[in-house]
Short mmCIF file of C-alpha atoms and ligand atoms in Angstrom, two decimals:
data_model
loop_
_atom_site.label_atom_id
_atom_site.label_comp_id
_atom_site.label_asym_id
_atom_site.label_seq_id
_atom_site.Cartn_x
_atom_site.Cartn_y
_atom_site.Cartn_z
CA MET A 1 0.00 0.00 -0.05
CA LYS A 2 1.34 3.43 -0.90
CA LEU A 3 1.47 5.75 1.96
CA PRO A 4 0.95 9.49 1.71
CA HIS A 5 3.99 11.74 2.04
CA HIS A 6 5.60 11.98 5.44
CA TYR A 7 4.31 14.68 7.61
CA SER A 8 6.86 17.26 8.29
CA LYS A 9 7.29 20.50 10.12
CA ARG A 10 7.57 22.62 7.02
CA ARG A 11 4.36 23.71 5.17
CA LEU A 12 3.41 21.47 2.39
CA THR A 13 3.21 22.86 -1.27
CA THR A 14 -0.25 22.91 -2.85
CA SER A 15 0.70 20.03 -5.14
CA GLU A 16 1.82 17.92 -2.05
CA ILE A 17 -1.50 18.67 -0.40
CA ILE A 18 -3.41 17.59 -3.42
CA TYR A 19 -1.21 14.53 -3.78
CA ASN A 20 -1.78 13.68 -0.05
CA PHE A 21 -5.48 14.10 -0.32
CA PHE A 22 -5.71 11.62 -3.28
CA ALA A 23 -3.25 9.29 -1.79
CA THR A 24 -5.30 9.22 1.42
CA LEU A 25 -8.52 8.75 -0.63
CA THR A 26 -7.10 5.82 -2.60
CA GLY A 27 -5.58 4.47 0.57
CA ILE A 28 -8.93 4.45 2.39
CA THR A 29 -10.67 2.81 -0.60
CA VAL A 30 -8.07 0.13 -0.91
CA PHE A 31 -8.35 -0.40 2.86
CA ASN A 32 -12.12 -0.83 2.66
CA ILE A 33 -11.79 -3.29 -0.23
CA GLN A 34 -9.19 -5.26 1.75
CA PHE A 35 -11.61 -5.45 4.66
CA PHE A 36 -14.35 -7.04 2.65
CA LYS A 37 -11.98 -9.40 1.06
CA ASP A 38 -10.39 -10.63 4.22
CA LEU A 39 -13.77 -10.64 6.14
CA PHE A 40 -14.81 -13.71 4.21
CA LEU A 41 -11.44 -15.40 4.02
CA PRO A 42 -10.34 -17.89 6.73
CA PRO A 43 -8.96 -17.98 9.40
CA TYR A 44 -11.96 -16.55 11.17
CA GLU A 45 -10.56 -15.05 14.32
CA ILE A 46 -13.76 -15.55 16.44
CA ARG A 47 -11.90 -15.57 19.67
CA GLU A 48 -10.23 -12.22 18.90
CA VAL A 49 -13.53 -10.77 17.71
CA LYS A 50 -14.99 -11.63 21.16
CA LYS A 51 -12.06 -10.18 22.90
CA GLN A 52 -12.34 -6.98 21.00
CA MET A 53 -16.15 -6.80 21.53
CA ASN A 54 -15.45 -6.93 25.18
CA GLU A 55 -12.51 -4.52 24.99
CA LEU A 56 -14.11 -1.95 22.67
CA GLY A 57 -17.86 -2.44 23.48
CA ILE A 58 -18.51 -3.73 26.95
CA LYS A 59 -16.04 -1.41 28.50
CA THR A 60 -17.84 1.52 26.87
CA PHE A 61 -21.14 0.81 28.69
CA PRO A 62 -20.32 2.83 31.87
CA ILE A 63 -19.50 6.02 30.03
CA VAL A 64 -22.57 5.77 27.73
CA SER A 65 -24.73 5.03 30.68
CA ILE A 66 -24.10 8.54 32.11
CA THR A 67 -24.45 10.11 28.75
CA GLY A 68 -27.76 8.40 28.06
CA LEU A 69 -29.27 9.46 31.36
CA LEU A 70 -28.17 13.03 30.82
CA ILE A 71 -29.52 13.25 27.23
CA GLY A 72 -32.98 12.13 28.45
CA LEU A 73 -32.83 14.38 31.50
CA VAL A 74 -31.77 17.50 29.56
CA LEU A 75 -34.02 16.90 26.60
CA ALA A 76 -37.12 16.60 28.84
CA MET A 77 -36.22 19.52 30.99
CA GLN A 78 -35.63 21.76 27.98
CA SER A 79 -38.91 20.70 26.20
CA GLN A 80 -41.10 20.65 29.20
CA PRO A 81 -41.75 24.42 29.48
CA VAL A 82 -42.27 24.77 25.77
CA PHE A 83 -44.79 21.97 25.61
CA ALA A 84 -46.60 23.42 28.67
CA ARG A 85 -46.74 26.84 27.16
CA PHE A 86 -48.65 25.39 24.18
CA GLY A 87 -50.80 23.24 26.37
CA ALA A 88 -49.31 20.10 24.82
CA SER A 89 -47.78 18.52 27.92
CA ASP A 90 -49.36 15.16 27.20
CA PHE A 91 -47.25 15.00 23.96
CA LEU A 92 -44.04 15.54 25.86
CA PRO A 93 -43.06 11.89 26.48
CA GLY A 94 -43.75 10.88 22.92
CA ALA A 95 -41.79 13.83 21.41
CA VAL A 96 -38.83 13.16 23.62
CA ALA A 97 -38.97 9.48 22.79
CA ILE A 98 -39.05 10.06 19.10
CA SER A 99 -36.03 12.42 19.09
CA VAL A 100 -34.08 9.99 21.39
CA VAL A 101 -34.87 7.00 19.17
CA ARG A 102 -34.46 8.54 15.77
CA GLU A 103 -31.64 10.88 16.27
CA LEU A 104 -30.13 11.79 19.66
CA GLY A 105 -29.48 8.21 20.95
CA PRO A 106 -27.82 6.86 17.76
CA VAL A 107 -25.73 10.03 16.92
CA ILE A 108 -24.56 10.89 20.54
CA THR A 109 -23.66 7.19 21.27
CA ALA A 110 -21.75 7.00 18.10
CA LEU A 111 -19.84 10.19 18.71
CA ILE A 112 -18.89 9.06 22.26
CA PHE A 113 -17.97 5.74 20.78
CA ALA A 114 -15.77 7.42 18.15
CA GLY A 115 -14.12 9.52 20.86
CA ARG A 116 -13.19 6.46 23.06
CA VAL A 117 -12.82 3.70 20.48
CA SER A 118 -11.61 5.23 17.25
CA SER A 119 -8.82 6.95 19.14
CA GLY A 120 -8.08 3.84 21.09
CA ILE A 121 -7.80 1.69 17.92
CA GLY A 122 -5.74 4.40 16.25
CA ALA A 123 -3.29 4.61 19.09
CA GLU A 124 -3.03 0.81 19.54
CA LEU A 125 -2.45 -0.18 15.92
CA GLY A 126 -0.32 2.97 15.43
CA SER A 127 2.05 1.95 18.12
CA MET A 128 2.01 -1.65 16.88
CA ARG A 129 2.96 -0.22 13.41
CA VAL A 130 5.91 1.98 14.60
CA THR A 131 7.36 -0.70 16.89
CA GLU A 132 7.18 -3.12 14.07
CA GLN A 133 4.76 -5.49 15.69
CA ILE A 134 2.65 -5.58 12.55
CA ASP A 135 5.73 -6.37 10.51
CA ALA A 136 6.63 -9.14 13.03
CA MET A 137 3.25 -10.74 12.49
CA GLU A 138 3.58 -10.37 8.72
CA VAL A 139 6.99 -12.09 8.57
CA SER A 140 5.80 -14.96 10.57
CA GLY A 141 3.25 -15.65 7.89
CA ILE A 142 0.14 -14.43 9.81
CA ASN A 143 -2.17 -11.98 7.99
CA PRO A 144 -1.99 -9.00 10.34
CA PHE A 145 -4.88 -7.25 8.60
CA ASN A 146 -7.17 -10.15 9.26
CA PHE A 147 -6.05 -10.51 12.82
CA LEU A 148 -5.96 -6.80 13.85
CA VAL A 149 -8.23 -4.88 11.49
CA VAL A 150 -11.10 -7.20 10.53
CA THR A 151 -11.55 -8.27 14.13
CA ARG A 152 -11.81 -4.72 15.44
CA VAL A 153 -14.12 -3.41 12.66
CA VAL A 154 -16.43 -6.43 13.10
CA ALA A 155 -16.50 -5.79 16.88
CA THR A 156 -17.30 -2.14 16.55
CA THR A 157 -19.93 -2.69 13.80
CA PHE A 158 -21.91 -5.02 16.03
CA MET A 159 -21.25 -3.45 19.45
CA LEU A 160 -22.48 0.13 18.56
CA PRO A 161 -26.10 -1.01 17.90
CA LEU A 162 -26.18 -2.83 21.13
CA LEU A 163 -24.78 0.35 22.98
CA THR A 164 -27.29 2.44 21.26
CA ILE A 165 -30.32 0.41 22.14
CA TYR A 166 -29.12 0.49 25.76
CA VAL A 167 -28.57 4.20 25.66
CA ILE A 168 -32.05 4.77 24.30
CA PHE A 169 -33.61 2.93 27.24
CA ILE A 170 -31.41 4.79 29.74
CA ALA A 171 -32.32 8.08 28.10
CA LEU A 172 -36.05 7.31 28.23
CA PHE A 173 -35.64 6.71 32.00
CA GLY A 174 -33.75 10.03 32.31
CA SER A 175 -36.46 11.75 30.49
CA TYR A 176 -39.18 10.20 32.78
CA PHE A 177 -37.24 11.37 35.75
CA ALA A 178 -37.23 14.96 34.53
CA ILE A 179 -40.93 14.86 33.79
CA LEU A 180 -41.71 13.47 37.12
CA LEU A 181 -39.76 16.34 38.86
CA THR A 182 -41.25 19.10 36.78
CA GLN A 183 -44.88 18.26 36.27
CA GLY A 184 -45.37 14.79 37.81
CA MET A 185 -46.59 11.81 35.85
CA SER A 186 -47.21 8.09 36.69
CA PHE A 187 -44.63 5.69 35.18
CA GLU A 188 -47.41 3.64 33.71
CA TYR A 189 -48.78 6.70 31.91
CA TYR A 190 -45.36 7.70 30.65
CA LYS A 191 -44.65 4.19 29.40
CA ASN A 192 -47.81 4.04 27.43
CA ALA A 193 -47.36 7.38 25.95
CA VAL A 194 -43.71 6.37 24.85
CA VAL A 195 -44.80 3.00 23.43
CA GLN A 196 -47.70 4.46 21.54
CA SER A 197 -45.72 7.19 19.91
CA ILE A 198 -42.73 5.10 18.70
CA GLU A 199 -43.30 3.09 15.61
CA PHE A 200 -41.31 0.52 13.65
CA ARG A 201 -40.41 3.23 11.20
CA ASP A 202 -38.74 5.26 14.01
CA PHE A 203 -36.87 2.51 15.49
CA ILE A 204 -35.51 0.59 12.49
CA PRO A 205 -33.77 3.49 10.72
CA GLY A 206 -32.55 4.73 14.14
CA ILE A 207 -30.81 1.41 14.85
CA ALA A 208 -29.88 0.50 11.32
CA LYS A 209 -27.68 3.49 10.81
CA THR A 210 -25.67 2.62 13.96
CA PHE A 211 -24.24 -0.38 12.10
CA VAL A 212 -22.85 2.13 9.61
CA PHE A 213 -21.61 4.36 12.40
CA GLY A 214 -19.94 1.43 14.15
CA TYR A 215 -18.24 0.40 10.91
CA ILE A 216 -16.96 3.97 10.37
CA VAL A 217 -15.49 4.07 14.02
CA GLY A 218 -13.70 0.86 13.42
CA ILE A 219 -12.50 1.33 9.98
CA VAL A 220 -11.21 4.98 10.47
CA GLY A 221 -9.37 4.08 13.66
CA SER A 222 -7.84 1.04 12.01
CA TYR A 223 -6.85 2.85 8.85
CA LYS A 224 -5.23 5.70 10.67
CA GLY A 225 -3.40 3.32 13.02
CA TYR A 226 -2.42 0.75 10.46
CA THR A 227 -0.92 3.36 8.17
CA THR A 228 0.89 5.36 10.87
CA THR A 229 4.33 6.68 9.88
CA GLY A 230 6.74 8.99 11.85
CA GLY A 231 7.32 7.29 15.13
CA THR A 232 5.71 8.12 18.47
CA GLU A 233 4.60 11.54 17.24
CA GLY A 234 2.75 9.78 14.36
CA VAL A 235 0.91 7.58 16.87
CA GLY A 236 -0.48 10.66 18.67
CA ARG A 237 -1.48 12.06 15.32
CA ALA A 238 -3.22 8.78 14.30
CA SER A 239 -5.18 8.74 17.53
CA THR A 240 -6.51 12.36 17.32
CA THR A 241 -7.17 12.46 13.66
CA SER A 242 -9.15 9.18 14.03
CA VAL A 243 -11.65 10.91 16.33
CA VAL A 244 -11.96 13.95 14.11
CA VAL A 245 -12.38 12.01 10.87
CA ALA A 246 -14.74 9.43 12.42
CA SER A 247 -16.94 12.02 14.11
CA LEU A 248 -17.27 14.06 10.84
CA LEU A 249 -18.08 10.96 8.79
CA ILE A 250 -20.67 10.00 11.31
CA LEU A 251 -22.47 13.35 11.00
CA VAL A 252 -22.15 13.24 7.13
CA PHE A 253 -23.48 9.74 6.85
CA ASP A 254 -26.23 10.54 9.48
CA THR A 255 -27.48 13.27 7.05
CA ILE A 256 -27.43 10.99 4.08
CA LEU A 257 -29.08 8.07 6.04
CA VAL A 258 -31.74 10.27 7.46
CA LYS A 259 -32.66 11.43 3.97
CA LEU A 260 -32.65 7.95 2.72
CA SER A 261 -34.83 6.56 5.50
CA LEU A 262 -37.30 9.29 4.98
CA MET A 263 -37.53 8.29 1.38
CA ILE A 264 -38.13 4.67 2.35
CA TRP A 265 -40.37 5.22 5.32
CA PRO A 266 -42.08 8.54 4.84
CA LEU A 267 -43.48 10.09 8.08
CA MET B 1 30.07 -31.25 -0.89
CA ALA B 2 29.61 -27.57 -1.61
CA ALA B 3 26.63 -26.09 0.23
CA LEU B 4 23.87 -24.53 -1.78
CA ASP B 5 23.20 -20.83 -1.96
CA ILE B 6 20.06 -20.66 0.07
CA ILE B 7 19.72 -16.89 -0.33
CA LYS B 8 20.64 -15.11 -3.70
CA ILE B 9 20.34 -11.40 -4.14
CA LYS B 10 20.86 -9.89 -7.52
CA SER B 11 21.41 -6.20 -8.07
CA LEU B 12 19.03 -5.17 -5.31
CA THR B 13 18.21 -1.44 -5.32
CA LYS B 14 15.86 0.34 -2.80
CA ARG B 15 15.08 3.98 -2.73
CA PHE B 16 12.91 6.19 -0.56
CA ASP B 17 11.91 9.11 -2.65
CA GLU B 18 15.26 10.70 -3.77
CA LEU B 19 17.38 8.74 -1.21
CA THR B 20 19.01 5.57 -2.59
CA VAL B 21 19.59 3.33 0.39
CA LEU B 22 20.69 0.16 -1.43
CA ASP B 23 22.44 0.50 -4.74
CA HIS B 24 22.67 -2.66 -6.88
CA ILE B 25 23.67 -4.99 -4.09
CA SER B 26 24.40 -8.53 -5.05
CA LEU B 27 25.01 -11.26 -2.36
CA ASN B 28 24.75 -14.97 -1.91
CA VAL B 29 24.44 -16.85 1.44
CA LYS B 30 25.25 -20.48 1.76
CA GLU B 31 23.19 -22.94 3.48
CA GLY B 32 24.26 -23.22 7.18
CA GLU B 33 26.40 -20.03 6.88
CA ASN B 34 26.43 -17.21 9.39
CA LEU B 35 26.87 -13.94 7.50
CA VAL B 36 27.56 -10.81 9.58
CA VAL B 37 26.51 -7.38 8.10
CA PHE B 38 28.40 -4.39 9.37
CA GLY B 39 27.79 -0.73 8.59
CA ARG B 40 27.26 2.60 10.24
CA SER B 41 23.83 3.60 11.50
CA GLY B 42 21.50 4.54 8.70
CA THR B 43 23.34 2.66 5.91
CA GLY B 44 20.48 0.48 5.15
CA LYS B 45 21.25 -2.80 7.07
CA SER B 46 17.61 -3.05 8.33
CA VAL B 47 16.27 -2.10 4.98
CA LEU B 48 18.28 -4.92 3.36
CA LEU B 49 16.90 -7.46 5.76
CA LYS B 50 13.34 -6.15 5.21
CA CYS B 51 13.79 -6.46 1.49
CA ILE B 52 14.93 -10.00 1.69
CA ILE B 53 11.92 -11.13 3.69
CA GLY B 54 9.47 -9.16 1.65
CA LEU B 55 8.46 -6.40 4.06
CA LEU B 56 9.81 -3.76 1.73
CA GLU B 57 9.46 -3.92 -2.00
CA PRO B 58 12.65 -3.22 -3.84
CA ASP B 59 12.82 -0.87 -6.79
CA GLU B 60 15.14 -3.09 -8.86
CA GLY B 61 16.70 -6.46 -8.59
CA GLU B 62 15.89 -10.01 -7.71
CA ILE B 63 15.77 -11.97 -4.45
CA TYR B 64 15.74 -15.76 -4.26
CA ILE B 65 15.15 -17.70 -1.03
CA LYS B 66 15.55 -21.50 -1.57
CA ASP B 67 15.40 -20.83 -5.32
CA LYS B 68 12.11 -18.99 -5.25
CA ASN B 69 12.06 -15.51 -6.56
CA ILE B 70 10.08 -13.91 -3.65
CA LEU B 71 9.25 -10.92 -5.61
CA LYS B 72 7.18 -12.92 -7.97
CA LEU B 73 5.36 -14.98 -5.33
CA ASN B 74 1.69 -14.35 -4.28
CA ILE B 75 1.06 -13.84 -0.59
CA LYS B 76 0.21 -17.53 0.00
CA GLU B 77 3.47 -18.66 -1.56
CA LEU B 78 5.44 -16.01 0.24
CA ASN B 79 3.96 -17.17 3.53
CA GLU B 80 4.99 -20.66 2.75
CA ILE B 81 8.60 -19.47 2.50
CA ARG B 82 8.22 -17.43 5.66
CA ARG B 83 7.35 -20.63 7.57
CA HIS B 84 11.05 -21.48 7.18
CA THR B 85 12.41 -18.13 8.21
CA SER B 86 12.33 -15.89 11.30
CA PHE B 87 13.21 -12.30 12.02
CA LEU B 88 14.49 -10.79 15.14
CA PHE B 89 13.64 -7.11 15.07
CA GLN B 90 16.00 -4.35 16.20
CA GLY B 91 13.43 -3.30 18.84
CA ALA B 92 12.28 -6.87 19.49
CA ALA B 93 8.75 -6.05 18.39
CA LEU B 94 6.97 -8.07 21.07
CA TYR B 95 3.30 -7.95 20.93
CA ASP B 96 2.38 -5.40 23.67
CA SER B 97 -1.08 -6.85 24.38
CA MET B 98 0.19 -10.34 24.92
CA SER B 99 2.17 -11.92 27.79
CA VAL B 100 5.53 -13.57 27.21
CA HIS B 101 3.85 -16.89 27.03
CA GLU B 102 1.31 -15.71 24.42
CA ASN B 103 3.95 -14.06 22.41
CA LEU B 104 5.94 -17.26 22.12
CA GLU B 105 3.03 -19.53 21.35
CA PHE B 106 1.19 -17.17 18.92
CA THR B 107 2.85 -18.25 15.74
CA LEU B 108 2.76 -21.94 16.63
CA ILE B 109 -0.96 -21.72 17.35
CA LYS B 110 -1.65 -20.00 14.06
CA ARG B 111 0.30 -22.60 12.11
CA LYS B 112 -1.64 -25.34 13.68
CA LYS B 113 1.12 -27.92 13.38
CA ASN B 114 1.53 -28.73 17.10
CA THR B 115 -0.80 -29.97 19.89
CA PRO B 116 -1.29 -27.61 22.85
CA GLY B 117 0.91 -29.86 24.92
CA GLU B 118 3.80 -29.66 22.39
CA ILE B 119 3.45 -25.99 22.17
CA ASP B 120 3.59 -25.55 25.94
CA GLU B 121 6.76 -27.77 26.02
CA LYS B 122 8.33 -25.67 23.26
CA VAL B 123 7.59 -22.44 25.10
CA HIS B 124 9.25 -23.73 28.31
CA HIS B 125 12.21 -25.07 26.41
CA THR B 126 12.83 -22.05 24.37
CA LEU B 127 12.57 -19.77 27.44
CA ASN B 128 14.98 -21.90 29.14
CA LEU B 129 17.42 -21.41 26.18
CA VAL B 130 17.41 -17.70 26.50
CA GLY B 131 17.52 -17.96 30.28
CA LEU B 132 14.19 -16.21 31.05
CA GLU B 133 11.83 -18.98 32.31
CA ASP B 134 10.80 -16.67 35.22
CA ALA B 135 9.41 -14.15 32.84
CA ILE B 136 6.89 -16.42 31.29
CA ASP B 137 3.82 -14.56 32.71
CA LYS B 138 5.15 -11.09 32.42
CA MET B 139 3.84 -8.51 30.02
CA PRO B 140 6.30 -6.89 27.58
CA SER B 141 5.98 -3.60 29.40
CA GLU B 142 7.32 -5.21 32.53
CA LEU B 143 10.58 -6.29 30.78
CA SER B 144 13.88 -4.52 30.51
CA GLY B 145 15.31 -3.67 27.09
CA GLY B 146 17.75 -6.60 27.21
CA MET B 147 15.03 -9.01 28.39
CA LYS B 148 12.86 -7.99 25.52
CA LYS B 149 15.54 -8.71 23.06
CA ARG B 150 15.97 -12.27 24.51
CA ILE B 151 12.20 -12.90 24.52
CA GLY B 152 12.18 -11.56 20.92
CA LEU B 153 14.91 -14.17 20.12
CA ALA B 154 12.98 -16.87 21.82
CA ARG B 155 9.85 -15.97 19.77
CA ALA B 156 11.86 -16.10 16.61
CA ILE B 157 13.58 -19.41 17.18
CA ILE B 158 10.68 -21.22 18.65
CA THR B 159 9.46 -22.11 15.10
CA GLU B 160 12.87 -23.81 14.38
CA PRO B 161 13.41 -21.82 11.19
CA GLU B 162 15.99 -22.74 8.53
CA ILE B 163 16.98 -19.11 7.97
CA MET B 164 17.21 -16.45 10.66
CA PHE B 165 17.52 -12.71 10.16
CA TYR B 166 18.96 -11.01 13.31
CA ASP B 167 18.72 -7.29 13.31
CA GLU B 168 21.25 -6.17 16.03
CA PRO B 169 20.59 -8.99 18.43
CA THR B 170 23.01 -7.94 21.11
CA THR B 171 22.70 -4.15 20.95
CA GLY B 172 21.60 -2.86 24.37
CA LEU B 173 22.60 -6.08 26.21
CA ASP B 174 25.28 -6.28 28.91
CA PRO B 175 28.52 -7.95 27.77
CA ILE B 176 27.64 -11.30 29.47
CA SER B 177 24.22 -11.60 27.97
CA SER B 178 25.61 -10.37 24.69
CA LYS B 179 28.08 -13.24 24.73
CA ASP B 180 25.55 -15.79 25.78
CA ILE B 181 23.15 -14.77 22.94
CA SER B 182 26.02 -14.99 20.45
CA GLU B 183 26.83 -18.46 21.62
CA LEU B 184 23.18 -19.39 21.37
CA ILE B 185 23.18 -18.25 17.72
CA ILE B 186 26.16 -20.38 17.09
CA SER B 187 24.70 -23.42 18.67
CA LEU B 188 21.55 -23.05 16.75
CA GLN B 189 23.54 -22.98 13.55
CA LYS B 190 25.29 -26.17 14.73
CA ASP B 191 22.22 -28.05 16.00
CA LEU B 192 19.68 -27.08 13.20
CA ASN B 193 22.08 -26.23 10.42
CA MET B 194 20.52 -22.89 10.55
CA THR B 195 21.50 -20.07 8.11
CA SER B 196 21.80 -16.62 9.52
CA ILE B 197 22.23 -13.04 8.36
CA VAL B 198 23.19 -10.99 11.41
CA VAL B 199 23.34 -7.29 11.50
CA THR B 200 25.55 -6.10 14.24
CA HIS B 201 27.83 -3.50 15.53
CA ASP B 202 29.10 -5.76 18.26
CA LEU B 203 32.57 -7.09 17.44
CA VAL B 204 32.47 -9.57 20.23
CA CYS B 205 29.25 -11.03 18.84
CA ALA B 206 30.67 -11.00 15.35
CA LYS B 207 33.90 -12.81 16.43
CA ILE B 208 31.84 -15.60 17.95
CA ILE B 209 29.38 -16.09 14.98
CA ALA B 210 30.83 -14.85 11.67
CA ASP B 211 31.68 -17.25 8.97
CA ARG B 212 31.84 -14.34 6.66
CA ALA B 213 31.26 -10.61 6.87
CA ILE B 214 30.22 -7.79 4.65
CA PHE B 215 30.54 -4.01 5.17
CA LEU B 216 27.72 -1.81 3.80
CA LYS B 217 28.64 1.75 2.83
CA ASP B 218 26.97 4.18 0.64
CA GLY B 219 24.48 1.66 -0.53
CA THR B 220 27.01 -0.92 -1.64
CA ILE B 221 29.01 -3.74 -0.25
CA ALA B 222 32.16 -1.88 0.31
CA TYR B 223 34.14 -4.80 1.77
CA GLU B 224 33.70 -8.50 1.99
CA GLY B 225 35.73 -11.27 3.59
CA THR B 226 36.34 -13.17 6.79
CA LEU B 227 36.08 -11.13 9.95
CA ASN B 228 39.77 -11.21 10.32
CA GLU B 229 40.43 -9.85 6.93
CA LEU B 230 38.09 -6.95 7.64
CA VAL B 231 39.49 -6.21 11.09
CA ARG B 232 43.06 -6.47 10.00
CA SER B 233 42.43 -4.49 6.82
CA LYS B 234 44.90 -1.64 5.99
CA ASP B 235 41.94 0.29 4.83
CA LYS B 236 41.53 3.61 6.73
CA PHE B 237 37.81 3.57 6.85
CA LEU B 238 37.66 0.02 8.24
CA GLN B 239 40.54 0.63 10.64
CA ASN B 240 38.66 3.61 12.03
CA PHE B 241 35.33 1.77 12.31
CA PHE B 242 36.69 -1.23 14.14
CA SER B 243 39.02 0.74 16.53
CA THR B 244 36.18 2.89 17.78
CA ASP B 245 33.94 -0.18 17.96
CA LEU B 246 36.60 -1.97 20.12
CA ILE B 247 36.81 0.78 22.58
CA LYS B 248 33.04 0.78 22.95
CA SER B 249 32.77 -2.95 23.54
N1 ADP C 1 10.06 3.23 5.71
C1 ADP C 1 11.03 4.09 5.43
N2 ADP C 1 10.65 5.30 4.84
C2 ADP C 1 11.61 6.26 4.49
N3 ADP C 1 12.92 6.05 4.67
C3 ADP C 1 13.35 5.03 5.36
C4 ADP C 1 12.37 3.98 5.85
N4 ADP C 1 13.10 3.02 6.31
C5 ADP C 1 14.32 3.38 6.39
N5 ADP C 1 14.56 4.60 5.83
C6 ADP C 1 15.75 5.29 5.54
O1 ADP C 1 16.73 4.35 5.05
C7 ADP C 1 18.02 4.61 5.58
C8 ADP C 1 18.55 3.18 6.17
O2 ADP C 1 17.82 2.86 7.24
P1 ADP C 1 18.09 1.61 8.09
O3 ADP C 1 18.10 0.41 7.22
O4 ADP C 1 17.12 1.51 9.20
O5 ADP C 1 19.56 1.86 8.79
P2 ADP C 1 20.44 0.87 9.54
O6 ADP C 1 21.64 0.56 8.75
O7 ADP C 1 20.81 1.72 10.83
O8 ADP C 1 19.63 -0.35 10.00
C9 ADP C 1 17.86 5.60 6.62
O9 ADP C 1 18.41 6.90 6.10
C10 ADP C 1 16.32 5.71 6.92
O10 ADP C 1 16.05 7.03 7.24
MG1 MG C 2 18.75 -0.89 11.66
#
């Protein structure tokens, strides 16, 4: 794989910037193709996938729990006076639920996941690259791409939807808590209002897009880490740019996927 | 019986952008031979090893390992060749996320040639060879630089390769471990008829293991001969190189 020019302290010329841009673009494309090639090739590293699911997914539950609770709480707190002003307090649970399920739950979970996991993968694979651990794997006849990249991307792709579903539930509890404090409502009533307002066409697109976000988090971190150059400094760069690129891509793809889902399931 | 040339390099050239690191290098290594590669830092010794094993792609030239042109092989065929070779990296390159035990067994498990019992046995035996049986459950971050090197060596030889590439195997070791490692390399050559290419600055190590030595300079093999010939050479550059080296070691 051809790597972009070495980063250097001096400013790059325009032609180098353009070269780097296209080198990176081709690099990412080749990387994605390689992923789908290796995904279906043995050996299947089931054990390693499980390990990464635990490492990258399960260990993210604590941080997203707090986030989920706060999203629900804040959203309900912010919306409550507005709904009351228009005499629509009864609609509050349903409105909060729809925004949490369709948009806030998936996107905020994905952004947090990108912050923790994309950077982690970038740093880990980056340091394996610069200390020649990836080369060591390769010369012993083991496919490092399969062992390191495929396992991580599979893990992130399947863990993020699980995390998101969990976050949505926590956020709905948070929102109930806020409503309880501000205007009072029985849990039974709240639950019914939520269940009645959320439909299949809210839930499916909301969860479906998180598979894409999970893939983005895994593949961006892996790409940045796997192609790290420039020693320890390069590892830091791989880690931070992973988060930036993954977060941006998540928002871009969110826009595209929302548009798409509205075409498939019109409201 | 004359031994075969197990490694043949023809006119190997490697450039990084404008920098020509290796400039039309030709070199043969005989089966069972220990070849030592000298050269100042940054002359391309590591690059040479990495080209031979297919980690770096040369710009020109041909490389044959066991009569296979490795530049023409697909990844499967290349990996077949790599089953018979091992590489000790300059920085040991131990897998950070795995314990010493896991580092050693990793390749064996992936190759699926041995039972778990045999693998365990090999791990203990090899750790014993490098004198670090106590470190078996340690993580790489808990090891000193010298210990990492020795574990790296253990990981490389556990597969019993026919050809070994050592990138500065004794750099950073104390003189006694350095001598032990060099003697281990020699005994591996004797016991397994292993062929080795050893990059080193360490004259003590070279004295113990070298059947033949080459000296890389400006991208070419500037000198070649037995170690004695190189050390006793009247050439100013060589005299200078080896005298400073002797004072250091
Ligand atoms: N991947 C690489 N990209 C660019 N330049 C490299 C790369 N690897 C090595 N070099 C350059 O090649 C030269 C030789 O490096 P190396 O083989 O590591 O030297 P040494 O003889 O000390 O082992 C150095 O100038 C180094 O900067
Ligand atoms: Mg070197």
